[in-house]
Every structure is written in structure tokens, then in C-alpha cells.
Short mmCIF file of C-alpha atoms in Angstrom, two decimals:
data_model
loop_
_atom_site.label_atom_id
_atom_site.label_comp_id
_atom_site.label_asym_id
_atom_site.label_seq_id
_atom_site.Cartn_x
_atom_site.Cartn_y
_atom_site.Cartn_z
CA MET A 288 -6.60 25.24 -5.84
CA ILE A 289 -7.94 22.26 -7.73
CA ASP A 290 -7.36 18.60 -6.86
CA GLY A 291 -6.11 16.82 -9.94
CA LEU A 292 -4.13 14.06 -11.61
CA ILE A 293 -1.26 14.81 -14.00
CA ALA A 294 0.67 12.33 -16.14
CA GLY A 295 3.72 13.22 -18.16
CA LYS A 296 7.49 13.01 -18.40
CA LEU A 297 10.04 14.63 -16.14
CA TYR A 298 11.72 17.65 -17.68
CA GLY A 299 15.16 17.84 -16.09
CA GLN A 300 16.34 16.19 -12.91
CA PRO A 301 14.26 16.56 -9.71
CA VAL A 302 16.09 18.50 -6.99
CA GLU A 303 16.02 18.19 -3.22
CA ARG A 304 16.00 21.47 -1.29
CA THR A 305 15.76 22.44 2.35
CA GLY A 306 13.17 24.85 3.74
CA LYS A 307 13.80 27.61 6.28
CA ALA A 308 12.82 25.26 9.11
CA GLY A 309 15.39 22.71 7.91
CA LYS A 310 12.82 20.30 6.47
CA PRO A 311 13.69 18.80 3.05
CA PHE A 312 11.36 19.00 0.06
CA ALA A 313 11.64 18.10 -3.63
CA VAL A 314 10.94 20.16 -6.74
CA ALA A 315 10.55 18.92 -10.30
CA LYS A 316 9.19 20.00 -13.65
CA VAL A 317 6.88 17.72 -15.64
CA ARG A 318 5.95 18.13 -19.29
CA ALA A 319 2.37 16.97 -19.81
CA THR A 320 0.47 16.85 -23.10
CA ALA A 321 -2.82 18.73 -23.14
CA GLY A 322 -5.86 17.49 -25.07
CA ASP A 323 -5.00 19.64 -28.09
CA GLY A 324 -1.52 18.11 -28.42
CA GLU A 325 0.25 21.14 -26.92
CA SER A 326 2.75 20.57 -24.12
CA LEU A 327 2.07 22.07 -20.73
CA PHE A 328 4.68 22.49 -17.99
CA VAL A 329 3.76 21.50 -14.45
CA ASN A 330 5.96 22.85 -11.65
CA VAL A 331 5.84 20.20 -8.92
CA ILE A 332 6.76 20.51 -5.26
CA ALA A 333 6.51 17.65 -2.74
CA PHE A 334 6.84 17.96 1.02
CA ASP A 335 5.96 14.48 2.33
CA ALA A 336 8.72 11.87 2.53
CA GLY A 337 7.07 9.33 0.19
CA PRO A 338 6.44 11.64 -2.77
CA CYS A 339 9.86 13.29 -2.27
CA ALA A 340 11.66 9.95 -2.38
CA ALA A 341 9.70 8.82 -5.44
CA LEU A 342 10.48 12.03 -7.35
CA LEU A 343 14.17 12.02 -6.41
CA ALA A 344 14.54 8.41 -7.62
CA LEU A 345 13.53 9.47 -11.15
CA ALA A 346 15.61 10.98 -13.93
CA ASP A 347 15.02 13.31 -16.88
CA GLY A 348 12.51 11.81 -19.32
CA ASP A 349 11.01 9.25 -16.92
CA SER A 350 7.24 8.83 -17.01
CA VAL A 351 5.36 9.82 -13.88
CA ALA A 352 1.79 10.29 -12.66
CA LEU A 353 1.05 12.75 -9.86
CA ALA A 354 -1.95 13.53 -7.68
CA GLY A 355 -2.31 16.70 -5.65
CA SER A 356 -3.43 20.31 -5.51
CA ILE A 357 -3.08 22.27 -8.76
CA THR A 358 -2.98 26.02 -9.29
CA PRO A 359 -3.20 27.38 -12.87
CA ARG A 360 -0.58 29.98 -13.88
CA VAL A 361 0.44 31.97 -16.94
CA TRP A 362 4.01 32.76 -18.02
CA THR A 363 5.44 34.78 -20.91
CA ASP A 364 7.91 33.19 -23.33
CA LYS A 365 10.85 34.96 -25.04
CA GLU A 366 8.62 36.11 -27.91
CA GLY A 367 6.15 37.72 -25.50
CA ASN A 368 3.45 35.04 -25.91
CA SER A 369 1.41 34.10 -22.86
CA ARG A 370 1.64 30.38 -22.06
CA PRO A 371 -0.30 28.33 -19.53
CA SER A 372 1.41 26.33 -16.80
CA LEU A 373 0.39 24.60 -13.59
CA ASP A 374 1.84 24.56 -10.09
CA MET A 375 1.23 21.33 -8.18
CA VAL A 376 1.76 20.31 -4.57
CA ALA A 377 2.16 16.55 -5.02
CA ALA A 378 0.49 14.32 -2.45
CA GLN A 379 1.08 11.05 -4.35
CA VAL A 380 3.57 9.97 -7.02
CA LEU A 381 3.18 6.89 -9.20
CA THR A 382 6.01 5.60 -11.37
CA ALA A 383 6.56 2.56 -13.58
CA TYR A 384 8.51 1.02 -10.69
CA HIS A 385 5.43 1.24 -8.44
CA VAL A 386 3.28 -0.45 -11.10
CA GLN A 387 5.75 -3.33 -11.51
CA ARG A 388 6.00 -3.81 -7.74
CA LYS A 389 2.19 -3.82 -7.37
CA ARG A 390 1.82 -6.38 -10.19
CA ARG A 391 4.35 -8.66 -8.52
CA ALA A 392 2.51 -8.38 -5.20
CA ILE A 393 -0.82 -9.24 -6.84
CA GLU A 394 0.68 -12.21 -8.68
CA ALA A 395 2.31 -13.47 -5.48
CA ALA A 396 -1.04 -13.26 -3.65
CA LYS A 397 -2.82 -15.46 -6.22
CA PRO A 398 -3.23 -19.06 -5.11
CA ALA A 399 -0.98 -21.55 -6.89
CA PRO A 400 -2.67 -23.71 -9.54
CA HIS A 401 -3.77 -27.13 -8.28
CA GLY A 402 -0.84 -29.50 -8.12
CA GLN A 403 1.80 -26.75 -7.96
CA PRO A 404 2.95 -25.89 -4.43
CA PHE A 405 4.89 -22.82 -5.59
CA PRO A 406 4.41 -20.12 -8.22
CA PRO A 407 6.07 -20.93 -11.57
CA GLU A 408 8.27 -17.80 -11.45
CA PRO A 409 11.55 -17.68 -9.51
CA LEU A 410 11.49 -15.81 -6.21
CA ASP A 411 13.41 -12.55 -5.80
CA PHE A 412 15.92 -12.69 -2.93
#
């Protein structure tokens, strides 16, 4: 296994499943672009609650970045051509929602400009 980072778009809807011990996990497929412009499929599985929830909140075509253990694989298409793919056990999932939330938190932590007791943006309630 290799530790790695993958960024791409979800291919299909992530699915929640239950293991033999009754513990839920999530599976998804991500289409990532390799350096040569070819697409590469990444089969993703997540066991921890945080990554599972993040994956299940996404829909087909959403952008996502994943960190975790990667195993290279090869599959054969309908024409008999060998194609590369990756299997990933996701430890962390980052989405556009996470980025927006982090930016808001950083902006809220900045001190207000002199003479302004509150930030210029309205508060979310």
C-alpha cells in the first residue's frame, strides 16, 4: 500500500453498506485525471464516521480530494485492453463545503478593523 492524495470527481452516487459485524462503511468511485490527460478510476472505501459522512453527503460529479492508503490495480475493459485503477481506503475527505467552512472560520477569527466592533459581513444564525 502507498499513502497518497487523490483529487477528482465522483463517478456515480456514493453508497453506504454494512459489514458482517454490523458496522457501516461507504464506497464510492472517483474519476481522477492522470498526468497524461487519461482518466483513472479510484475505488474508494471509507470506514471511519467522518470520511463516510463526507462521502455520503456528495453527489455524482462533485469534486472531492481524498487522503489514504492506495493499492494499484489493473482491470480489463470490454475490448480486452488492460487499464490501470486504484483502490483507496480513505482516511480523510475534503470537499468544497469543507473549504468554504474553513474560510469562514479563518475570516471570523481575524480581528475587526479599528473602529469596527463587528465584522462587515452578516452573521449566520
